[in-house]
JSON list of C-alpha atoms in Angstrom, two decimals:
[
{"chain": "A", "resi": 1, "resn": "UNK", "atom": "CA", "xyz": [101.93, 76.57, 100.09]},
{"chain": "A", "resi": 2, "resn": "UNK", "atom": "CA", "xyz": [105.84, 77.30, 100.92]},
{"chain": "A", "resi": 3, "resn": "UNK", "atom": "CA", "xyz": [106.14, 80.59, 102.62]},
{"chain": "A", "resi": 4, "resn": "UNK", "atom": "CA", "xyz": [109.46, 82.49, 100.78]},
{"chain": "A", "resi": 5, "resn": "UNK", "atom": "CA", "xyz": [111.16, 85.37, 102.74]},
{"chain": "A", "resi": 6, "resn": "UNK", "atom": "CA", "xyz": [109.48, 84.77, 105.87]},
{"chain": "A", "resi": 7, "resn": "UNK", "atom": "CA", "xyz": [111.34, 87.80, 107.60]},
{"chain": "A", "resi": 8, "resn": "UNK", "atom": "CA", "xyz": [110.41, 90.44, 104.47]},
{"chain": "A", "resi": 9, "resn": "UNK", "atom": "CA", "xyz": [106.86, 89.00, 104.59]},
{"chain": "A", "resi": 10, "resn": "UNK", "atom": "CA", "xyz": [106.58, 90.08, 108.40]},
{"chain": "A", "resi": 11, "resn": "UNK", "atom": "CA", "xyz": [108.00, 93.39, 108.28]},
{"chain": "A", "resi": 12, "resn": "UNK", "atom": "CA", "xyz": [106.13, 94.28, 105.65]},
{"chain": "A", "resi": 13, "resn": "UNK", "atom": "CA", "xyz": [103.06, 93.18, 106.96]},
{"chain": "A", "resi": 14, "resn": "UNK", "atom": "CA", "xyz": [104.15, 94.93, 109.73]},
{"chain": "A", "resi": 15, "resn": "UNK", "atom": "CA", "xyz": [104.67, 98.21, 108.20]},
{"chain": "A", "resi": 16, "resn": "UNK", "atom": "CA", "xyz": [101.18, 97.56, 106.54]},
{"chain": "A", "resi": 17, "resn": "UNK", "atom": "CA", "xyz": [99.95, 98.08, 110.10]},
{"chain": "A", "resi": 18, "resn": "UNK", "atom": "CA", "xyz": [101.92, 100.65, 111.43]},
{"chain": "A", "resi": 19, "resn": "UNK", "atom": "CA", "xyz": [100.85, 102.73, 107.82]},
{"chain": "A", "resi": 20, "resn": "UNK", "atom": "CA", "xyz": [96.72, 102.03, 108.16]},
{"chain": "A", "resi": 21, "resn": "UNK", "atom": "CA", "xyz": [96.52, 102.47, 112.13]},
{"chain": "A", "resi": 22, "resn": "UNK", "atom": "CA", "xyz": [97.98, 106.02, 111.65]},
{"chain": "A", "resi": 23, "resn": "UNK", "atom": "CA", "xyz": [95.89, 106.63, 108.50]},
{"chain": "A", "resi": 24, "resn": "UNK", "atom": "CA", "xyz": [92.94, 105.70, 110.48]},
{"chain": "A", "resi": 25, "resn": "UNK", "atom": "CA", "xyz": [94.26, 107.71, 113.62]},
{"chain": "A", "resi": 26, "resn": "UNK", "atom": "CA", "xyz": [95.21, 111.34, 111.22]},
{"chain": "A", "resi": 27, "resn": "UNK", "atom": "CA", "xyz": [91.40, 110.70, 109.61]},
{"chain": "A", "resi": 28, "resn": "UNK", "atom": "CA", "xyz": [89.95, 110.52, 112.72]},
{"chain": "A", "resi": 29, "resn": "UNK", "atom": "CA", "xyz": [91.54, 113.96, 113.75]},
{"chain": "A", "resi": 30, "resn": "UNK", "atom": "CA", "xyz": [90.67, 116.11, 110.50]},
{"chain": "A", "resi": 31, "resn": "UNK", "atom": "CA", "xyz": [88.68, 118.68, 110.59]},
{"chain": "A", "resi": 32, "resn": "UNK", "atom": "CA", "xyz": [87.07, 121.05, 108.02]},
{"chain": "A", "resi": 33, "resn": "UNK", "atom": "CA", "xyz": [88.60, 122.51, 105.24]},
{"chain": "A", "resi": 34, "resn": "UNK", "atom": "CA", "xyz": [91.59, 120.14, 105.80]},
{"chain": "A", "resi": 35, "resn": "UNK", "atom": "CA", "xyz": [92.84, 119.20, 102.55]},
{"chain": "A", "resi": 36, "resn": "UNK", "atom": "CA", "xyz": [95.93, 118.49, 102.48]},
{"chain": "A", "resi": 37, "resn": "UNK", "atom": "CA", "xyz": [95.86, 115.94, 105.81]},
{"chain": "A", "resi": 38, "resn": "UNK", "atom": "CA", "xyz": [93.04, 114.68, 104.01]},
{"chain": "A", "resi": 39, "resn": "UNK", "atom": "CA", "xyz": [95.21, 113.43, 101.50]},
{"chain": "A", "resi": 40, "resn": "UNK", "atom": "CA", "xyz": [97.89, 112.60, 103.40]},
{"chain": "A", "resi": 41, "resn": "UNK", "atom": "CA", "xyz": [96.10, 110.31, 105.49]},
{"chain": "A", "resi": 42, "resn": "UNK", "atom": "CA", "xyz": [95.09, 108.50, 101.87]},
{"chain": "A", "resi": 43, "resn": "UNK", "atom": "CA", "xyz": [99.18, 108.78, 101.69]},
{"chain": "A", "resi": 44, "resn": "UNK", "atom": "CA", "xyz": [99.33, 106.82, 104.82]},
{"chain": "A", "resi": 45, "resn": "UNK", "atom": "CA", "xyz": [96.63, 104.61, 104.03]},
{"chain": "A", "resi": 46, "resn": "UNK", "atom": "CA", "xyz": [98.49, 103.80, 100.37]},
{"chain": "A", "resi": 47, "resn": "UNK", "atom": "CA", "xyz": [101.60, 102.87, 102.49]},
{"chain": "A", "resi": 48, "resn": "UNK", "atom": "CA", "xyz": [100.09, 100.33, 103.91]},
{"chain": "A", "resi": 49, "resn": "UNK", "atom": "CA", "xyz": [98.20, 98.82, 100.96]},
{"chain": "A", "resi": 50, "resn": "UNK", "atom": "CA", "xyz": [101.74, 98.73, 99.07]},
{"chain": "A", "resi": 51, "resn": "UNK", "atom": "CA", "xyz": [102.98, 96.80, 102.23]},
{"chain": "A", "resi": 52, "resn": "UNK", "atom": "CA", "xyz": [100.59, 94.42, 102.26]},
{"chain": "A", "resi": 53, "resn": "UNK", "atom": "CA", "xyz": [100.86, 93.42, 98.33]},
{"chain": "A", "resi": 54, "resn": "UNK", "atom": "CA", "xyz": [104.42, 94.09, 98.41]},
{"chain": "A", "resi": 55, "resn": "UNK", "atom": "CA", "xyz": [105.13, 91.34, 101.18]},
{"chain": "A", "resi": 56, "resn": "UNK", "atom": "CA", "xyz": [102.69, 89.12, 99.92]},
{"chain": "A", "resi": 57, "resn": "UNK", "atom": "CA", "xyz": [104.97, 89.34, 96.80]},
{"chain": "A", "resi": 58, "resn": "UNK", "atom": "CA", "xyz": [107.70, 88.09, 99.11]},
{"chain": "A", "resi": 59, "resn": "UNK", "atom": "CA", "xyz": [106.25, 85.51, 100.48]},
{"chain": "A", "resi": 60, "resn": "UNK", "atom": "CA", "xyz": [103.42, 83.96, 98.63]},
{"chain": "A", "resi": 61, "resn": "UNK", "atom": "CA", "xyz": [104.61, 84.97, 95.01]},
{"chain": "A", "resi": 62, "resn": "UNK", "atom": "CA", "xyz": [107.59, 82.09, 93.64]},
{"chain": "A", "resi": 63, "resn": "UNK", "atom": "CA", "xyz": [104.37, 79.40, 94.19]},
{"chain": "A", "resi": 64, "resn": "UNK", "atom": "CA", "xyz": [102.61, 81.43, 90.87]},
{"chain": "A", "resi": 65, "resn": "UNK", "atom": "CA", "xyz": [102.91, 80.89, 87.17]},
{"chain": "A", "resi": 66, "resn": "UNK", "atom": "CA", "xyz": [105.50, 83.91, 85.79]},
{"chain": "A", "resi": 67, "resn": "UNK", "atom": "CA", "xyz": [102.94, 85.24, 84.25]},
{"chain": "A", "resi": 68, "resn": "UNK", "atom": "CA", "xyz": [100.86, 86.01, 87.91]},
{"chain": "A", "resi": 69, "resn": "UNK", "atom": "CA", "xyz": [104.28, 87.04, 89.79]},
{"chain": "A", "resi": 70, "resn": "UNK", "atom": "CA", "xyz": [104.96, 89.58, 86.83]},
{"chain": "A", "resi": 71, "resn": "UNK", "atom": "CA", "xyz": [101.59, 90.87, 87.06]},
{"chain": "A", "resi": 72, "resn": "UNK", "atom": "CA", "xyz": [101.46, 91.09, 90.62]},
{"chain": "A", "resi": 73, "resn": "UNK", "atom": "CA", "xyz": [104.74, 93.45, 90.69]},
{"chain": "A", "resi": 74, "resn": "UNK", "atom": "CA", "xyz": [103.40, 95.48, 88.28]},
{"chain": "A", "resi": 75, "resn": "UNK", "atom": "CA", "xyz": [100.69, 96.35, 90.52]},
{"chain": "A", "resi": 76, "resn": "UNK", "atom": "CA", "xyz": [102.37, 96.73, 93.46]},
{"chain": "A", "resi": 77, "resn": "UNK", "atom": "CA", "xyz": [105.19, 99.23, 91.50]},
{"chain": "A", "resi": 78, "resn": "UNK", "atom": "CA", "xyz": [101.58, 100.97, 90.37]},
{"chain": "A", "resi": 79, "resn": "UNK", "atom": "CA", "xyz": [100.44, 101.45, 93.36]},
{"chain": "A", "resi": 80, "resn": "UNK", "atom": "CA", "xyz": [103.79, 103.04, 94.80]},
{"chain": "A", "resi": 81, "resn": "UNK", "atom": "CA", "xyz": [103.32, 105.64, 91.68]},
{"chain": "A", "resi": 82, "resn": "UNK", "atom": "CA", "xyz": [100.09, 106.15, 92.63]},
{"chain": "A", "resi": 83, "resn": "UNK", "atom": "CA", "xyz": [101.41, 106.88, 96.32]},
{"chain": "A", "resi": 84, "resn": "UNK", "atom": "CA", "xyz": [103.58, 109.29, 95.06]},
{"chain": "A", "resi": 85, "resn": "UNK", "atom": "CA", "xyz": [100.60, 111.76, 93.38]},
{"chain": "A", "resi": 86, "resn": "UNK", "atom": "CA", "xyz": [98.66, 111.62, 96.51]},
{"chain": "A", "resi": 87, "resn": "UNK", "atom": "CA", "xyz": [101.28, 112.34, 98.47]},
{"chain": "A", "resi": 88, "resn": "UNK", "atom": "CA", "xyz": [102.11, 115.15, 95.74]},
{"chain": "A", "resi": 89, "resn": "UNK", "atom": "CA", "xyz": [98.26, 116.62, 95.89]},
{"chain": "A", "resi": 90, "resn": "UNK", "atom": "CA", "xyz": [98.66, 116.92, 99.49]},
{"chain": "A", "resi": 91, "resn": "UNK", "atom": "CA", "xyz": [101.84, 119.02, 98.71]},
{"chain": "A", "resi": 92, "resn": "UNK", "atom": "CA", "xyz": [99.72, 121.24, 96.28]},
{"chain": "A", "resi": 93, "resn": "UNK", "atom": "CA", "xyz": [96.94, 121.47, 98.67]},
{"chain": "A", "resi": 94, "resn": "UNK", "atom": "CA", "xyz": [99.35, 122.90, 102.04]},
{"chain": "A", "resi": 95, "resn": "UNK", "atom": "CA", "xyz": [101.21, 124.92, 99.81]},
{"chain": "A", "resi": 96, "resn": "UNK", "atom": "CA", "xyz": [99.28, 126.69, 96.73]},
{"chain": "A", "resi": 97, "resn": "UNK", "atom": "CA", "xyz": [96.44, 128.64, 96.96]},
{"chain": "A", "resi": 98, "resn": "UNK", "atom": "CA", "xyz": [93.14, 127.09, 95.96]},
{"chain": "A", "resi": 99, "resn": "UNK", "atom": "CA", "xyz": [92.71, 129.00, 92.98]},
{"chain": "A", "resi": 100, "resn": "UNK", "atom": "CA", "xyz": [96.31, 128.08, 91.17]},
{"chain": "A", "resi": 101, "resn": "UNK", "atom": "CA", "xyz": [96.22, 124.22, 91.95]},
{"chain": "A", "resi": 102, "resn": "UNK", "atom": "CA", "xyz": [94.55, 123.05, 88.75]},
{"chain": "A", "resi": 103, "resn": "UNK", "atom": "CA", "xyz": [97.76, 123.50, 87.17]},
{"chain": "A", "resi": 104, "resn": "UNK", "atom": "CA", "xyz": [99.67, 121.91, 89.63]},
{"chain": "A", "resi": 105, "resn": "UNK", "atom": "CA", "xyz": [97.30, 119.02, 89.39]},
{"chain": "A", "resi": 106, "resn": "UNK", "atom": "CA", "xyz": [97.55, 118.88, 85.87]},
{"chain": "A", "resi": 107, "resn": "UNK", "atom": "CA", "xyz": [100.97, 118.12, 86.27]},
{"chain": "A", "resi": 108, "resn": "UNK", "atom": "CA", "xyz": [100.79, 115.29, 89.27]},
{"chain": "A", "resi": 109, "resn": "UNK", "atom": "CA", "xyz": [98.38, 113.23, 86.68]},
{"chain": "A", "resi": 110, "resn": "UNK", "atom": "CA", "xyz": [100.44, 113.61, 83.68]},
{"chain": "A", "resi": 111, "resn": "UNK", "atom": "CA", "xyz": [103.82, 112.15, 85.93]},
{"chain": "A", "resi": 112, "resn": "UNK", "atom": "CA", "xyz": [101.46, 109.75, 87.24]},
{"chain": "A", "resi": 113, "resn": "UNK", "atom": "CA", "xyz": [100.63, 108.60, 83.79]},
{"chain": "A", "resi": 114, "resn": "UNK", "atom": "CA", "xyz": [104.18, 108.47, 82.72]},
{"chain": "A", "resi": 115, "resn": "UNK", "atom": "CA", "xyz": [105.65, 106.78, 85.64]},
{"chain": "A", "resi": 116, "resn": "UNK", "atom": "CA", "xyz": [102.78, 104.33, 85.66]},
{"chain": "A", "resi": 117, "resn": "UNK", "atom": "CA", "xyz": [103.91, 103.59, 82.11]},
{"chain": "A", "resi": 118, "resn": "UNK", "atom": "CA", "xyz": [107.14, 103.16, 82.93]},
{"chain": "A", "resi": 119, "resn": "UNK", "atom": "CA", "xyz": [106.72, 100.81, 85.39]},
{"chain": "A", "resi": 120, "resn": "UNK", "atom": "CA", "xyz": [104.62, 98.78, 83.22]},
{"chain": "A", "resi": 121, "resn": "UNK", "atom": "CA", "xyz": [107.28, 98.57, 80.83]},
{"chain": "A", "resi": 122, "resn": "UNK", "atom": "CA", "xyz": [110.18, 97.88, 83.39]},
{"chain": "A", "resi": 123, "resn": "UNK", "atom": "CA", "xyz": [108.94, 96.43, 86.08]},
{"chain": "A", "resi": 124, "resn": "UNK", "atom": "CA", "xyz": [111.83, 97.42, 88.32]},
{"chain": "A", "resi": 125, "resn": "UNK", "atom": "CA", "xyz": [112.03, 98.57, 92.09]},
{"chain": "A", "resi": 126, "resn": "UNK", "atom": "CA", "xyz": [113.63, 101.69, 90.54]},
{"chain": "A", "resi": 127, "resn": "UNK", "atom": "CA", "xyz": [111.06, 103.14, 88.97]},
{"chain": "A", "resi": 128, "resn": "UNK", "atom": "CA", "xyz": [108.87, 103.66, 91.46]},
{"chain": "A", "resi": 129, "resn": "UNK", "atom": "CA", "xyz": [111.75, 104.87, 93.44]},
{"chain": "A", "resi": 130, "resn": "UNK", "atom": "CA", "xyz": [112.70, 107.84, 91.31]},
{"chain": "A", "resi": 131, "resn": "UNK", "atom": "CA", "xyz": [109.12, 108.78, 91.18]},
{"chain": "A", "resi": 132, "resn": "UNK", "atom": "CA", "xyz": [108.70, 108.55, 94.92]},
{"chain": "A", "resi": 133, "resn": "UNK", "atom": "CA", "xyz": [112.17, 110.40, 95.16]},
{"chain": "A", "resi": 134, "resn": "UNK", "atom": "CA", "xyz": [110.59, 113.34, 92.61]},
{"chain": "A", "resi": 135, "resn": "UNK", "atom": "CA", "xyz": [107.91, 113.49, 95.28]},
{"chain": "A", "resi": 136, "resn": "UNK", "atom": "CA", "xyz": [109.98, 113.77, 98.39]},
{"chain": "A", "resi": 137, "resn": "UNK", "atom": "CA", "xyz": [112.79, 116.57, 96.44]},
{"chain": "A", "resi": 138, "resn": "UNK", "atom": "CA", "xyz": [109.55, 118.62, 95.63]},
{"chain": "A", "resi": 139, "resn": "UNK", "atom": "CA", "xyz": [108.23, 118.17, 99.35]},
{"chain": "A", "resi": 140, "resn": "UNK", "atom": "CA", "xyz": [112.37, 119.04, 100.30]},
{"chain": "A", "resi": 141, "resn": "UNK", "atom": "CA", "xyz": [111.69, 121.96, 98.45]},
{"chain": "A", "resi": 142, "resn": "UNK", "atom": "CA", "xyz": [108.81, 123.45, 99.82]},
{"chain": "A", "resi": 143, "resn": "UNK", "atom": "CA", "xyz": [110.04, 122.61, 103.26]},
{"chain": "A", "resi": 144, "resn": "UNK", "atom": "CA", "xyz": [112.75, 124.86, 103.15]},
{"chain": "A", "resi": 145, "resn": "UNK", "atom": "CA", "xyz": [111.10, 127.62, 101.39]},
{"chain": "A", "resi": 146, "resn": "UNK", "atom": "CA", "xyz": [107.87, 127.64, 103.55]},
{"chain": "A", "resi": 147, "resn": "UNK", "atom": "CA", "xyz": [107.93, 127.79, 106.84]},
{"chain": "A", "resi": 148, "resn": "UNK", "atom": "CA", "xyz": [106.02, 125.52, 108.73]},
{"chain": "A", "resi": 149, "resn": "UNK", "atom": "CA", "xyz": [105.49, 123.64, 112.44]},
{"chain": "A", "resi": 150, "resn": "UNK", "atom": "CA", "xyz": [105.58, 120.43, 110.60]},
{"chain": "A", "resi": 151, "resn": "UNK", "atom": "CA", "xyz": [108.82, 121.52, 109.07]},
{"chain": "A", "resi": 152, "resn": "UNK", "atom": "CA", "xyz": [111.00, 119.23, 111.42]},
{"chain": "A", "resi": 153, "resn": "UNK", "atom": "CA", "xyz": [109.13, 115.95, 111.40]},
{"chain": "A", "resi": 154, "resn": "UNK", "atom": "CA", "xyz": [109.23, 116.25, 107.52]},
{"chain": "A", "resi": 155, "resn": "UNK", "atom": "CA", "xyz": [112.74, 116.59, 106.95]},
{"chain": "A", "resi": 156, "resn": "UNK", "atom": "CA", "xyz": [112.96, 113.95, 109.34]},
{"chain": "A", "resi": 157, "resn": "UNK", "atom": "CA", "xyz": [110.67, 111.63, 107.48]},
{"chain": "A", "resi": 158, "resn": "UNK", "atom": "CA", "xyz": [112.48, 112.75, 104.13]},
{"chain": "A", "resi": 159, "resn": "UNK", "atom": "CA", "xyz": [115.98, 111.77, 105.19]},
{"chain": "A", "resi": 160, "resn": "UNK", "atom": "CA", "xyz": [114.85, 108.21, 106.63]},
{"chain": "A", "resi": 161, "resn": "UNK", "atom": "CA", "xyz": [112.75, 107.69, 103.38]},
{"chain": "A", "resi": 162, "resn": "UNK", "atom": "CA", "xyz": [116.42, 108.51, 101.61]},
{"chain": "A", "resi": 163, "resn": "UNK", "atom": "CA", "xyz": [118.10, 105.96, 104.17]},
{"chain": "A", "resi": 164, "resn": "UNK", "atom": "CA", "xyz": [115.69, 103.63, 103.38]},
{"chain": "A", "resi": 165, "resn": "UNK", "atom": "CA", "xyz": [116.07, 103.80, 99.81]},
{"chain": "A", "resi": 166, "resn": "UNK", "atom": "CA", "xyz": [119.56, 103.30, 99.66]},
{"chain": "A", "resi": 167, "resn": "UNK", "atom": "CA", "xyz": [119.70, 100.23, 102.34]},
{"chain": "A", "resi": 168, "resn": "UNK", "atom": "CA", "xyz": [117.36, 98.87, 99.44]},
{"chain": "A", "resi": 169, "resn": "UNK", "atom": "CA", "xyz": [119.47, 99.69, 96.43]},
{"chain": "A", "resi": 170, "resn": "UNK", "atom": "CA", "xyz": [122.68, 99.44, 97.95]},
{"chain": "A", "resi": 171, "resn": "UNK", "atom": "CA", "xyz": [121.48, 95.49, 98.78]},
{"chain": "A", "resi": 172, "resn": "UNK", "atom": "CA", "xyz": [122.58, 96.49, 102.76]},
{"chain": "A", "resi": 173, "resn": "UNK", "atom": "CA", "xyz": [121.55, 93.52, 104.71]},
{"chain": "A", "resi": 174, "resn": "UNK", "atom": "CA", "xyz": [122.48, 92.37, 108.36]},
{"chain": "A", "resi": 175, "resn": "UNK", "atom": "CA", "xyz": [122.39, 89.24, 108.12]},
{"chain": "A", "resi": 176, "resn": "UNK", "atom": "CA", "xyz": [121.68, 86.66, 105.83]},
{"chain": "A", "resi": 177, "resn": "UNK", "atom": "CA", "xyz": [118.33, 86.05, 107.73]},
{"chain": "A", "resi": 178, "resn": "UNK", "atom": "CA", "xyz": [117.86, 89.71, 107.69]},
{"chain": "A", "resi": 179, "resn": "UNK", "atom": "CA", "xyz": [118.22, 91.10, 103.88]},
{"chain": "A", "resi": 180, "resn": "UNK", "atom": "CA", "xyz": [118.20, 94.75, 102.38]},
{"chain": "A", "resi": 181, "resn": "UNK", "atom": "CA", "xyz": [114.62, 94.67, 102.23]},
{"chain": "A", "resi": 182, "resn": "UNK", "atom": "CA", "xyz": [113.62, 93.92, 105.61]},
{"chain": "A", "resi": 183, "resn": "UNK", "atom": "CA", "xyz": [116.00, 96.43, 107.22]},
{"chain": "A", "resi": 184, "resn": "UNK", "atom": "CA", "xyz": [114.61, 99.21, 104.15]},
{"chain": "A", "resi": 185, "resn": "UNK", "atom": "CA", "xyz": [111.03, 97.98, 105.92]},
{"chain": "A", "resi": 186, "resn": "UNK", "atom": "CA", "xyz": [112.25, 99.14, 109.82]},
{"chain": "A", "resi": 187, "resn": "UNK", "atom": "CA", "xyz": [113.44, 102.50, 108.39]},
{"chain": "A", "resi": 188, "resn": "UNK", "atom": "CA", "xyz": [110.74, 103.39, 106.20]},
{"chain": "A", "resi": 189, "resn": "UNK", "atom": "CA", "xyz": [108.60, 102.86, 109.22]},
{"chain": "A", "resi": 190, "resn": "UNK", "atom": "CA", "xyz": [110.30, 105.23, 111.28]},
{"chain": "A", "resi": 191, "resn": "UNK", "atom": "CA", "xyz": [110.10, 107.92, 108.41]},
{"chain": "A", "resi": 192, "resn": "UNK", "atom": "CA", "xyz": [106.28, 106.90, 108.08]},
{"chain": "A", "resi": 193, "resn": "UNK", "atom": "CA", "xyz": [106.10, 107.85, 112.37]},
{"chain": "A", "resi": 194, "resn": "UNK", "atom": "CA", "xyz": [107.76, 111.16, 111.21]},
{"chain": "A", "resi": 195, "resn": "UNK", "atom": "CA", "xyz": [105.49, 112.06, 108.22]},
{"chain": "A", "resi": 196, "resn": "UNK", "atom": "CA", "xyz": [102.22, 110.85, 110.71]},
{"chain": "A", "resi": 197, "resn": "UNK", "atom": "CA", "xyz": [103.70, 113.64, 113.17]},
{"chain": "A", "resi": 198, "resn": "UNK", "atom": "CA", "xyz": [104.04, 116.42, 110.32]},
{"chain": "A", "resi": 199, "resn": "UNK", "atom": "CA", "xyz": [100.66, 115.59, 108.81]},
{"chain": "A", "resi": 200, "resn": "UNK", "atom": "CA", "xyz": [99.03, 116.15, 112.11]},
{"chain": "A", "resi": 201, "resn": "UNK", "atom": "CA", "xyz": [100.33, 120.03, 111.98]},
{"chain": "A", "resi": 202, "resn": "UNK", "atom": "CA", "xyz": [99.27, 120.68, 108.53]},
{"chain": "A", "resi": 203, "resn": "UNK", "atom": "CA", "xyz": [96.73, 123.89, 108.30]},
{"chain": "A", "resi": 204, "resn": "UNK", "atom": "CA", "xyz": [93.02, 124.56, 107.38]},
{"chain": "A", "resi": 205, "resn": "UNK", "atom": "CA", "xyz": [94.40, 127.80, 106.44]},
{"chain": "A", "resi": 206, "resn": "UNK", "atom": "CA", "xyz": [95.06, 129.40, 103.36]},
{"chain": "A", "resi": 207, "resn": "UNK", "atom": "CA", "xyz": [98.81, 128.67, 102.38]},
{"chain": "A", "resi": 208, "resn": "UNK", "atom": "CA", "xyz": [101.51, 131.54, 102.96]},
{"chain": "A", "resi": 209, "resn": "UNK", "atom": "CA", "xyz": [104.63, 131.64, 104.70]},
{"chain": "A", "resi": 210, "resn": "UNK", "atom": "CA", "xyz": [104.67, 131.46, 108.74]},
{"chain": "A", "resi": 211, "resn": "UNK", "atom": "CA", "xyz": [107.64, 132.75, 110.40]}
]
């Protein structure tokens, strides 16, 4: 079996990693009543799973019928939407009381459902990037409107995520042994470091603003 984009295929896989070792390690560190690192350690975990079928995709995916390579994007664009909502429930869960969520939630599944359809439909890169990017302008948004001590590492995270995204769109490559998507792969994984550092600060507490 011929091995396609041998460099995306490793830093992928490598990013796969880096995402489930620091799921594993912000797991290990919960405690009760921790919600919202609960589900951002599923965010983390999610990273890595979209990795790992994303750079399989890469490499392993040209030696398929059209009809498996199709289907096989499809579910790794799926599983970047799906990404996006946990990383969105987290959101809900540091941020809004326990007893106004549902609506919140509500909300999260429906653009879950439509994105999900989308990318179904168009199979393109895109999709799941404007849904992730809905995620992280929501995330913006609470950042600068609730204070927080993991405030800094998730701006930081947000802006590489942003950086990433446009290396990838914008087809930025170093080299011709180096494309757009591998160097999108070294950036998202420093964002990923960042939001690992800001999940570990999330609170057990009930949400409010901390000054």
């Amino acid at each position: 079996m011929t091995v396609y984009e041998p460099a995306t295929l490793l830093t992928d896989l490598l990013l796969a990693a880096l995402s489930a070792w620091l799921a594993w390690r912000l797991h290990r560190q919960l405690s009760a009543g921790q919600e919202a690192a609960l589900w951002w350690s599923r965010t983390l975990g999610l990273t890595a799973l979209s990795a790992l079928i994303g750079g399989t995709y890469h490499g392993f995916a040209p030696n398929f019928s059209p009809t498996v390579v199709t289907l096989w994007w499809i579910v790794t664009l799926l599983i970047i939407n799906l990404l996006s909502a946990v990383m969105a429930l987290s959101l809900v869960h540091e941020t809004v009381p326990a007893g106004r969520q549902r609506p919140w939630i509500g909300l999260i599944a429906f653009k879950f459902v439509a994105f999900a359809g989308a990318a179904a439909a168009h199979p393109r890169f895109v999709v799941a990037i404007i849904d992730y990017g809905l995620t992280m302008l929501a995330w913006t948004a609470a950042t600068v409107l609730v204070r927080r001590s993991w405030r800094g590492w998730m701006l930081a995270g947000i802006g590489l995520s942003v950086v990433a995204a446009l290396v990838q769109q914008l087809r930025l490559a170093p080299s011709l042994h180096f494309n757009h998507n591998d160097l999108y792969h070294v950036v998202q994984g420093l964002a990923i470091l960042c939001f690992y550092a800001a999940g570990r600060k999330f609170t057990a507490a009930p949400p409010g603003p901390v000054t």
